[in-house]
GROMACS .gro file of C-alpha atoms in nm:
model
  355
    1MET     CA    1  15.971  16.710  18.772
    2LYS     CA    2  15.789  17.006  18.616
    3ALA     CA    3  15.812  17.198  18.290
    4LEU     CA    4  15.823  17.570  18.223
    5VAL     CA    5  15.719  17.660  17.867
    6LEU     CA    6  15.788  18.011  17.741
    7SER     CA    7  15.513  18.146  17.515
    8GLY     CA    8  15.528  18.517  17.578
    9GLY     CA    9  15.760  18.653  17.310
   10ALA     CA   10  15.648  18.910  17.054
   11GLY     CA   11  15.774  18.722  16.748
   12THR     CA   12  15.911  19.027  16.568
   13ARG     CA   13  16.099  18.815  16.312
   14LEU     CA   14  15.772  18.658  16.194
   15ARG     CA   15  15.588  18.984  16.135
   16PRO     CA   16  15.344  19.064  15.986
   17ILE     CA   17  15.203  18.719  16.078
   18THR     CA   18  15.260  18.785  16.449
   19HIS     CA   19  15.082  19.120  16.446
   20THR     CA   20  14.763  18.916  16.478
   21SER     CA   21  14.878  18.574  16.599
   22ALA     CA   22  15.113  18.428  16.861
   23LYS     CA   23  15.433  18.301  16.701
   24GLN     CA   24  15.406  17.976  16.901
   25LEU     CA   25  15.071  17.903  16.733
   26VAL     CA   26  15.186  17.935  16.372
   27PRO     CA   27  15.121  17.585  16.238
   28VAL     CA   28  15.379  17.337  16.116
   29ALA     CA   29  15.215  17.061  15.912
   30ASN     CA   30  14.881  17.208  16.025
   31LYS     CA   31  14.964  17.184  16.398
   32PRO     CA   32  15.088  17.479  16.609
   33VAL     CA   33  15.458  17.451  16.682
   34LEU     CA   34  15.385  17.494  17.054
   35PHE     CA   35  15.184  17.171  17.050
   36TYR     CA   36  15.491  16.969  16.945
   37GLY     CA   37  15.675  17.091  17.255
   38LEU     CA   38  15.385  17.011  17.487
   39GLU     CA   39  15.359  16.663  17.337
   40ALA     CA   40  15.734  16.608  17.387
   41ILE     CA   41  15.703  16.715  17.751
   42ALA     CA   42  15.413  16.476  17.810
   43GLU     CA   43  15.602  16.191  17.638
   44ALA     CA   44  15.890  16.251  17.883
   45GLY     CA   45  15.652  16.178  18.172
   46ILE     CA   46  15.613  16.538  18.290
   47THR     CA   47  15.254  16.632  18.373
   48GLU     CA   48  15.277  16.969  18.554
   49VAL     CA   49  15.345  17.249  18.308
   50GLY     CA   50  15.371  17.622  18.369
   51VAL     CA   51  15.317  17.833  18.058
   52ILE     CA   52  15.460  18.186  18.053
   53VAL     CA   53  15.225  18.414  17.858
   54GLY     CA   54  15.237  18.777  17.751
   55ASP     CA   55  15.034  18.993  17.514
   56THR     CA   56  14.896  18.689  17.332
   57ALA     CA   57  14.781  18.518  17.653
   58ASP     CA   58  14.416  18.489  17.548
   59GLU     CA   59  14.506  18.318  17.222
   60ILE     CA   60  14.746  18.076  17.394
   61ARG     CA   61  14.484  17.992  17.659
   62GLU     CA   62  14.219  17.927  17.396
   63ALA     CA   63  14.446  17.693  17.200
   64VAL     CA   64  14.605  17.502  17.489
   65GLY     CA   65  14.319  17.507  17.740
   66ASP     CA   66  14.387  17.319  18.063
   67GLY     CA   67  14.640  17.094  17.888
   68SER     CA   68  14.429  16.780  17.908
   69GLN     CA   69  14.443  16.731  17.530
   70PHE     CA   70  14.818  16.675  17.572
   71GLY     CA   71  14.797  16.473  17.893
   72VAL     CA   72  14.931  16.754  18.115
   73LYS     CA   73  14.797  17.006  18.366
   74VAL     CA   74  14.870  17.366  18.265
   75THR     CA   75  14.918  17.665  18.495
   76TYR     CA   76  14.938  18.003  18.320
   77ILE     CA   77  15.194  18.253  18.447
   78PRO     CA   78  15.157  18.611  18.315
   79GLN     CA   79  15.470  18.806  18.222
   80ASP     CA   80  15.401  19.179  18.181
   81LYS     CA   81  15.705  19.235  17.960
   82PRO     CA   82  15.953  18.998  17.792
   83LEU     CA   83  16.238  19.072  18.031
   84GLY     CA   84  16.447  18.764  17.962
   85LEU     CA   85  16.447  18.389  18.020
   86ALA     CA   86  16.591  18.425  18.369
   87HIS     CA   87  16.310  18.666  18.453
   88ALA     CA   88  16.063  18.395  18.349
   89VAL     CA   89  16.220  18.163  18.607
   90ILE     CA   90  16.186  18.432  18.874
   91ILE     CA   91  15.817  18.493  18.816
   92ALA     CA   92  15.751  18.117  18.803
   93ARG     CA   93  15.910  18.059  19.146
   94GLU     CA   94  15.585  17.980  19.324
   95PHE     CA   95  15.480  17.730  19.057
   96LEU     CA   96  15.822  17.564  19.037
   97ALA     CA   97  15.879  17.548  19.416
   98ASP     CA   98  16.197  17.343  19.473
   99ASP     CA   99  16.126  17.085  19.204
  100ASP     CA  100  16.358  17.000  18.918
  101PHE     CA  101  16.226  17.134  18.589
  102VAL     CA  102  16.281  17.153  18.216
  103MET     CA  103  16.254  17.497  18.057
  104TYR     CA  104  16.130  17.475  17.698
  105LEU     CA  105  16.107  17.765  17.454
  106GLY     CA  106  15.766  17.737  17.293
  107ASP     CA  107  15.882  17.822  16.940
  108ASN     CA  108  16.159  17.559  16.932
  109PHE     CA  109  16.132  17.230  16.750
  110ILE     CA  110  16.337  16.917  16.825
  111VAL     CA  111  16.287  16.601  16.623
  112GLY     CA  112  16.274  16.297  16.850
  113GLY     CA  113  16.155  16.479  17.160
  114ILE     CA  114  16.334  16.516  17.494
  115THR     CA  115  16.257  16.189  17.675
  116GLY     CA  116  16.615  16.059  17.668
  117LEU     CA  117  16.752  16.393  17.789
  118VAL     CA  118  16.502  16.411  18.075
  119ASP     CA  119  16.577  16.052  18.180
  120GLU     CA  120  16.950  16.127  18.183
  121PHE     CA  121  16.896  16.437  18.394
  122ARG     CA  122  16.674  16.253  18.641
  123ALA     CA  123  16.942  15.987  18.685
  124GLU     CA  124  17.243  16.221  18.720
  125ARG     CA  125  17.082  16.539  18.858
  126PRO     CA  126  17.349  16.801  18.778
  127ASP     CA  127  17.260  17.154  18.885
  128ALA     CA  128  17.201  17.244  18.520
  129GLN     CA  129  17.213  17.066  18.188
  130ILE     CA  130  17.212  17.252  17.857
  131LEU     CA  131  17.160  17.131  17.503
  132LEU     CA  132  17.402  17.238  17.232
  133THR     CA  133  17.414  17.207  16.857
  134ARG     CA  134  17.661  17.323  16.597
  135VAL     CA  135  17.542  17.617  16.387
  136PRO     CA  136  17.692  17.812  16.097
  137ASN     CA  137  17.596  18.151  16.248
  138PRO     CA  138  17.677  18.141  16.622
  139THR     CA  139  17.658  18.521  16.657
  140SER     CA  140  17.277  18.483  16.649
  141PHE     CA  141  17.262  18.252  16.953
  142GLY     CA  142  17.382  18.194  17.305
  143VAL     CA  143  17.717  18.020  17.260
  144ALA     CA  144  17.898  17.771  17.488
  145GLU     CA  145  18.270  17.729  17.534
  146LEU     CA  146  18.389  17.383  17.638
  147ASP     CA  147  18.727  17.277  17.776
  148ASP     CA  148  18.931  16.985  17.643
  149ALA     CA  149  18.735  16.746  17.865
  150GLY     CA  150  18.404  16.870  17.724
  151ARG     CA  151  18.301  17.061  18.038
  152VAL     CA  152  18.118  17.391  18.006
  153VAL     CA  153  18.352  17.673  18.105
  154GLY     CA  154  18.177  17.976  17.960
  155LEU     CA  155  17.857  18.102  17.802
  156GLU     CA  156  17.797  18.420  17.604
  157GLU     CA  157  17.475  18.561  17.461
  158LYS     CA  158  17.496  18.650  17.089
  159PRO     CA  159  17.871  18.722  17.093
  160LYS     CA  160  18.032  18.938  16.827
  161GLU     CA  161  18.336  18.707  16.832
  162PRO     CA  162  18.208  18.361  16.933
  163LYS     CA  163  18.452  18.119  17.095
  164SER     CA  164  18.282  17.817  16.938
  165ASP     CA  165  18.006  17.721  16.700
  166LEU     CA  166  17.807  17.546  16.974
  167ALA     CA  167  17.472  17.721  17.017
  168LEU     CA  168  17.234  17.670  17.304
  169VAL     CA  169  16.918  17.490  17.201
  170GLY     CA  170  16.600  17.626  17.360
  171VAL     CA  171  16.568  17.343  17.616
  172TYR     CA  172  16.731  17.364  17.961
  173LEU     CA  173  16.714  17.132  18.263
  174PHE     CA  174  16.760  17.268  18.616
  175THR     CA  175  16.749  17.178  18.981
  176SER     CA  176  16.639  17.438  19.235
  177ALA     CA  177  16.996  17.576  19.231
  178ILE     CA  178  16.894  17.798  18.940
  179HIS     CA  179  16.671  18.011  19.164
  180GLU     CA  180  16.968  18.157  19.351
  181ALA     CA  181  17.146  18.212  19.021
  182VAL     CA  182  16.867  18.411  18.854
  183ARG     CA  183  16.848  18.642  19.155
  184SER     CA  184  17.223  18.699  19.156
  185ILE     CA  185  17.263  18.847  18.809
  186GLU     CA  186  17.211  19.193  18.660
  187PRO     CA  187  17.024  19.283  18.340
  188SER     CA  188  17.231  19.262  18.022
  189TRP     CA  189  17.289  19.547  17.776
  190ARG     CA  190  16.957  19.444  17.623
  191GLY     CA  191  16.783  19.517  17.953
  192GLU     CA  192  16.701  19.150  18.003
  193LEU     CA  193  16.791  18.892  18.264
  194GLU     CA  194  16.974  18.637  18.050
  195ILE     CA  195  16.957  18.268  18.134
  196THR     CA  196  17.311  18.236  17.997
  197HIS     CA  197  17.430  18.475  18.270
  198ALA     CA  198  17.252  18.267  18.535
  199ILE     CA  199  17.412  17.947  18.410
  200GLN     CA  200  17.750  18.126  18.398
  201TRP     CA  201  17.693  18.221  18.763
  202LEU     CA  202  17.649  17.852  18.845
  203ILE     CA  203  17.973  17.773  18.660
  204ASP     CA  204  18.158  18.047  18.850
  205GLN     CA  205  18.024  17.903  19.176
  206ARG     CA  206  18.168  17.565  19.074
  207ARG     CA  207  17.827  17.407  19.050
  208ASP     CA  208  17.772  17.105  18.827
  209VAL     CA  209  17.679  17.232  18.482
  210ARG     CA  210  17.675  16.977  18.201
  211SER     CA  211  17.602  16.983  17.832
  212THR     CA  212  17.471  16.746  17.570
  213THR     CA  213  17.547  16.811  17.205
  214ILE     CA  214  17.257  16.697  16.991
  215HIS     CA  215  17.311  16.590  16.633
  216GLY     CA  216  16.947  16.552  16.538
  217TYR     CA  217  16.720  16.810  16.391
  218TRP     CA  218  16.659  17.133  16.582
  219LYS     CA  219  16.518  17.466  16.473
  220ASP     CA  220  16.418  17.792  16.635
  221THR     CA  221  16.108  17.870  16.429
  222GLY     CA  222  16.139  18.243  16.487
  223ASN     CA  223  16.163  18.338  16.119
  224VAL     CA  224  15.991  18.240  15.797
  225THR     CA  225  16.288  18.052  15.650
  226ASP     CA  226  16.320  17.825  15.953
  227MET     CA  227  15.943  17.782  15.980
  228LEU     CA  228  15.928  17.654  15.621
  229GLU     CA  229  16.224  17.425  15.687
  230VAL     CA  230  16.058  17.274  15.994
  231ASN     CA  231  15.739  17.228  15.793
  232ARG     CA  232  15.944  17.042  15.532
  233SER     CA  233  16.101  16.820  15.798
  234VAL     CA  234  15.768  16.725  15.956
  235LEU     CA  235  15.605  16.656  15.620
  236GLU     CA  236  15.883  16.407  15.542
  237SER     CA  237  15.705  16.161  15.773
  238VAL     CA  238  15.343  16.231  15.674
  239GLU     CA  239  15.134  15.923  15.606
  240PRO     CA  240  14.904  15.919  15.301
  241VAL     CA  241  14.538  15.947  15.405
  242ASN     CA  242  14.230  16.050  15.208
  243GLU     CA  243  13.933  16.154  15.420
  244GLY     CA  244  13.805  16.404  15.165
  245THR     CA  245  13.693  16.372  14.802
  246VAL     CA  246  13.910  16.357  14.490
  247ASP     CA  247  13.753  16.362  14.144
  248GLY     CA  248  13.862  16.151  13.849
  249ASP     CA  249  14.038  16.441  13.680
  250SER     CA  250  14.280  16.486  13.969
  251GLU     CA  251  14.616  16.318  14.025
  252ILE     CA  252  14.755  16.245  14.371
  253ILE     CA  253  15.124  16.151  14.378
  254GLY     CA  254  15.327  16.043  14.681
  255ARG     CA  255  15.247  16.103  15.050
  256VAL     CA  256  14.943  16.330  15.063
  257ARG     CA  257  14.708  16.368  15.360
  258ILE     CA  258  14.365  16.497  15.267
  259GLU     CA  259  14.155  16.579  15.574
  260ALA     CA  260  13.780  16.545  15.619
  261GLY     CA  261  13.564  16.767  15.402
  262ALA     CA  262  13.845  16.871  15.165
  263ARG     CA  263  13.761  16.862  14.793
  264ILE     CA  264  14.013  16.815  14.511
  265THR     CA  265  13.893  16.875  14.156
  266GLY     CA  266  14.093  16.887  13.833
  267SER     CA  267  14.419  16.924  14.025
  268ARG     CA  268  14.761  16.767  14.067
  269ILE     CA  269  14.895  16.717  14.421
  270VAL     CA  270  15.256  16.601  14.463
  271GLY     CA  271  15.348  16.506  14.818
  272PRO     CA  272  15.449  16.531  15.084
  273VAL     CA  273  15.151  16.761  15.129
  274ILE     CA  274  14.871  16.818  15.380
  275ILE     CA  275  14.535  16.952  15.268
  276GLY     CA  276  14.332  17.071  15.567
  277ALA     CA  277  13.969  17.002  15.647
  278ASP     CA  278  13.707  17.169  15.425
  279SER     CA  279  13.967  17.317  15.191
  280VAL     CA  280  13.902  17.330  14.816
  281ILE     CA  281  14.173  17.267  14.558
  282SER     CA  282  14.043  17.334  14.207
  283ASP     CA  283  14.231  17.332  13.874
  284ALA     CA  284  14.553  17.378  14.069
  285TYR     CA  285  14.895  17.231  14.136
  286VAL     CA  286  15.008  17.183  14.496
  287GLY     CA  287  15.373  17.080  14.512
  288PRO     CA  288  15.594  16.911  14.772
  289PHE     CA  289  15.637  17.039  15.128
  290THR     CA  290  15.318  17.243  15.131
  291SER     CA  291  15.073  17.262  15.422
  292VAL     CA  292  14.728  17.398  15.342
  293SER     CA  293  14.526  17.460  15.658
  294GLU     CA  294  14.152  17.421  15.706
  295GLY     CA  295  13.897  17.619  15.506
  296CYS     CA  296  14.140  17.733  15.236
  297ARG     CA  297  14.089  17.766  14.860
  298ILE     CA  298  14.359  17.711  14.598
  299GLU     CA  299  14.215  17.769  14.252
  300ASP     CA  300  14.375  17.799  13.908
  301SER     CA  301  14.715  17.841  14.075
  302GLU     CA  302  15.045  17.669  14.152
  303ILE     CA  303  15.196  17.656  14.501
  304GLU     CA  304  15.493  17.469  14.644
  305TYR     CA  305  15.710  17.463  14.960
  306SER     CA  306  15.471  17.691  15.148
  307ILE     CA  307  15.243  17.720  15.450
  308VAL     CA  308  14.889  17.846  15.396
  309LEU     CA  309  14.699  17.936  15.713
  310ARG     CA  310  14.330  17.898  15.791
  311GLY     CA  311  14.076  18.053  15.554
  312ALA     CA  312  14.328  18.186  15.300
  313SER     CA  313  14.273  18.174  14.925
  314VAL     CA  314  14.512  18.172  14.630
  315THR     CA  315  14.327  18.228  14.302
  316GLY     CA  316  14.454  18.272  13.948
  317VAL     CA  317  14.820  18.302  14.047
  318ARG     CA  318  15.069  18.130  13.821
  319ARG     CA  319  15.333  18.036  14.081
  320VAL     CA  320  15.378  18.076  14.458
  321GLU     CA  321  15.666  17.917  14.648
  322ALA     CA  322  15.862  17.948  14.974
  323SER     CA  323  15.579  18.153  15.121
  324LEU     CA  324  15.395  18.186  15.452
  325ILE     CA  325  15.040  18.304  15.384
  326GLY     CA  326  14.841  18.425  15.685
  327ARG     CA  327  14.485  18.360  15.794
  328ASP     CA  328  14.203  18.481  15.567
  329VAL     CA  329  14.450  18.626  15.317
  330GLU     CA  330  14.342  18.665  14.955
  331VAL     CA  331  14.610  18.624  14.688
  332THR     CA  332  14.498  18.722  14.337
  333PRO     CA  333  14.665  18.843  14.017
  334ALA     CA  334  14.745  19.211  13.989
  335PRO     CA  335  14.531  19.394  13.732
  336ARG     CA  336  14.697  19.430  13.394
  337ASN     CA  337  14.767  19.791  13.321
  338PRO     CA  338  14.699  19.896  12.963
  339SER     CA  339  15.022  19.970  12.783
  340ALA     CA  340  15.094  20.183  12.478
  341HIS     CA  341  15.394  20.314  12.288
  342ARG     CA  342  15.425  20.688  12.229
  343LEU     CA  343  15.641  20.760  11.931
  344VAL     CA  344  15.781  21.067  11.756
  345LEU     CA  345  15.951  20.932  11.447
  346GLY     CA  346  16.129  21.112  11.174
  347ASP     CA  347  16.078  21.040  10.806
  348HIS     CA  348  16.201  20.704  10.673
  349SER     CA  349  16.245  20.560  11.026
  350LYS     CA  350  16.239  20.186  11.095
  351VAL     CA  351  16.118  20.075  11.440
  352GLN     CA  352  16.084  19.728  11.590
  353ILE     CA  353  15.841  19.691  11.882
  354SER     CA  354  15.795  19.374  12.087
  355SER     CA  355  15.432  19.279  12.105
   0.00000   0.00000   0.00000
């Protein structure tokens, strides 16, 4: 069995971060979200991985390399334009051959991995197996309709009037039957070849399409809100480690991981928190669910429930929260503008002015 990992999207919902960085490489708990998917694939016993890349191909290649750090062998497959998930299957035909495969969206995050799902698919081998989860906003996702017996009878991409609240999670399992399906569909109104249309084609052809509804944690990390929420979830399981230096005037509370070379002086850190290698935290407060990447500086400031990327600094800022701060960003106080009151007052006036 092989894996096809999609890492070619533009990441428009994470701009401006993704103007200069691939969305799949934005870190969660100081590790790129793409890495969690590759680790899950390796844990499921899959070693041959095709990675679809687009405009950020060079950055993805540099980060992932040949895949050996994850225990897999990576083949890169260029996609000139993001023309849909089904299009990704078409251009990966040579790599996939006639093998079964899991298709994994590189910006998705599933707690607990996919080993059980892959084992189930290997044992049963339906033509396609999709993962579903209940969501409060199904109009933003591909949505599945099930019959009374729980069989998949229909799929629709981002419907205006959804027939259920069951959204497709960004992990799909296929046999080679999908190759005929992706070549039998037409582009959608978005100009893309939708994988939901290909799976619907299999359903219409009476092929065996099954679903598994997951009740664990899943997020599409395509926007800042979800990225911060995934960061929170991962930090829930962080183990306290101190490989840096903490002075006697600092207070470390709860689960805090301090990586090699980091220095904490005169500060209060309340976990769960990760402080990256060679970062400096001085006269500051770092609150729960914050990831500070390597080479950062937090000085005379307060920050909580945030992600700070490599080389950024936050200096002299009273309070920062629920924020995603990009690489090499400098956050400082705005200059105080001089203020004055201009008055024209008549005789015997009484005026009260707040100082």
